[in-house]
Short mmCIF file of C-alpha atoms in Angstrom, two decimals:
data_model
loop_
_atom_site.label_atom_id
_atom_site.label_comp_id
_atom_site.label_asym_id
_atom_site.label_seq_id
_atom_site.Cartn_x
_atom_site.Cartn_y
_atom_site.Cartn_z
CA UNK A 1 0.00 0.00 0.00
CA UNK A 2 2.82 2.21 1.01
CA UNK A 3 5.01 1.31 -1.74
CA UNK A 4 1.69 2.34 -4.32
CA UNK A 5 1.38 5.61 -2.56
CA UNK A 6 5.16 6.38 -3.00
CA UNK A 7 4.66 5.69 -6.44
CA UNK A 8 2.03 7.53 -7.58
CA UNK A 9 3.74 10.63 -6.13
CA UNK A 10 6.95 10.06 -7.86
CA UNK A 11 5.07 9.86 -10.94
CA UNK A 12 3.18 13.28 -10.20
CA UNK A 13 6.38 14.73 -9.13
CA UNK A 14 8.23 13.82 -12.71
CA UNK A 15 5.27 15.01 -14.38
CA UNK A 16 5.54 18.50 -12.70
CA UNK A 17 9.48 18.23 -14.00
CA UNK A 18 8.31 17.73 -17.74
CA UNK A 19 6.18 20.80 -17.52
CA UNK A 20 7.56 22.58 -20.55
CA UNK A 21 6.55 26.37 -19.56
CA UNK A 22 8.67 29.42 -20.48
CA UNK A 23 10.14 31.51 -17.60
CA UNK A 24 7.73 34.70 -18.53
CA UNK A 25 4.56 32.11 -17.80
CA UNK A 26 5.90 31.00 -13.81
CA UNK A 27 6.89 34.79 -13.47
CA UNK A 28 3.39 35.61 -14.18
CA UNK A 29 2.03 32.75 -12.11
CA UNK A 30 4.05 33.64 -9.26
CA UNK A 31 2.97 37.40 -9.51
CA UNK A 32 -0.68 36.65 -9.55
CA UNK A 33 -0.29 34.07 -6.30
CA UNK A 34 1.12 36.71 -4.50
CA UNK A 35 -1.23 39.35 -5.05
CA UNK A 36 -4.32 36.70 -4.16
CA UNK A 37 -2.10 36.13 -1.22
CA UNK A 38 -1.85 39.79 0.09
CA UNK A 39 -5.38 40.10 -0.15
CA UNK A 40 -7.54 40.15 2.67
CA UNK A 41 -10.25 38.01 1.42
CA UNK A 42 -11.18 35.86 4.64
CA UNK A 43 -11.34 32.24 3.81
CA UNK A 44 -11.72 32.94 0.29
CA UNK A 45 -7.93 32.38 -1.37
CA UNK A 46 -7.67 29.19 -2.46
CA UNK A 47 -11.40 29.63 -4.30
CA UNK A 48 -10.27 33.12 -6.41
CA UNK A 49 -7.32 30.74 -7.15
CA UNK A 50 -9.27 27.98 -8.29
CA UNK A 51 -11.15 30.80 -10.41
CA UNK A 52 -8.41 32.31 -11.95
CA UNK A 53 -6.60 29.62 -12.92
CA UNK A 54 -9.64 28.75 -14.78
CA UNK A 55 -9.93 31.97 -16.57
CA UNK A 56 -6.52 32.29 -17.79
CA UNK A 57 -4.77 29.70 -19.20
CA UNK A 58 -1.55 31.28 -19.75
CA UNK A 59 0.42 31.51 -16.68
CA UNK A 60 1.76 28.87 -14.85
CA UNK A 61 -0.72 27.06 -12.22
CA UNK A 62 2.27 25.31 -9.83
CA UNK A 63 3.78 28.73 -9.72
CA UNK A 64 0.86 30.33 -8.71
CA UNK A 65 -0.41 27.45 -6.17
CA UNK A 66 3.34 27.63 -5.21
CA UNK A 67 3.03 30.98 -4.11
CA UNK A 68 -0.09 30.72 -2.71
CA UNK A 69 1.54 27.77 -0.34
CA UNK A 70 4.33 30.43 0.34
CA UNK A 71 2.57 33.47 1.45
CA UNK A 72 -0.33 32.02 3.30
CA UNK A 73 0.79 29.12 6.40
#
């Protein structure tokens, strides 16, 4: 069971590696985490995240759920 759960992470985590994005696009994602971070929106951070990496496809969603994990414990 352990060994299965291992696994499927690894294979998540190489998949993240492969992730052929260009430095402007986890800029960008980065930028707009932080500024969903700062805000003072009460419970509601992870949902305008959800929301906006819905709307635009272009920037980078592990930079911006990266940032997200940074700013807020």
């Amino acid at each position: 069971m352990t060994k299965k759960i291992i696994k499927k992470i690894k294979e998540h985590l190489s998949e993240i590696i492969r992730i052929k994005t260009s430095p402007h696009s986890i800029a960008l994602g980065f930028a707009i985490g932080t500024f969903i971070a700062i805000l003072p929106t009460l419970g509601f951070t992870y949902l305008i995240a959800i929301i906006v990496m819905l709307v635009y496809a272009k920037e980078s969603k592990i930079a911006l759920f990266g940032a997200l994990l940074l700013w807020n414990p």
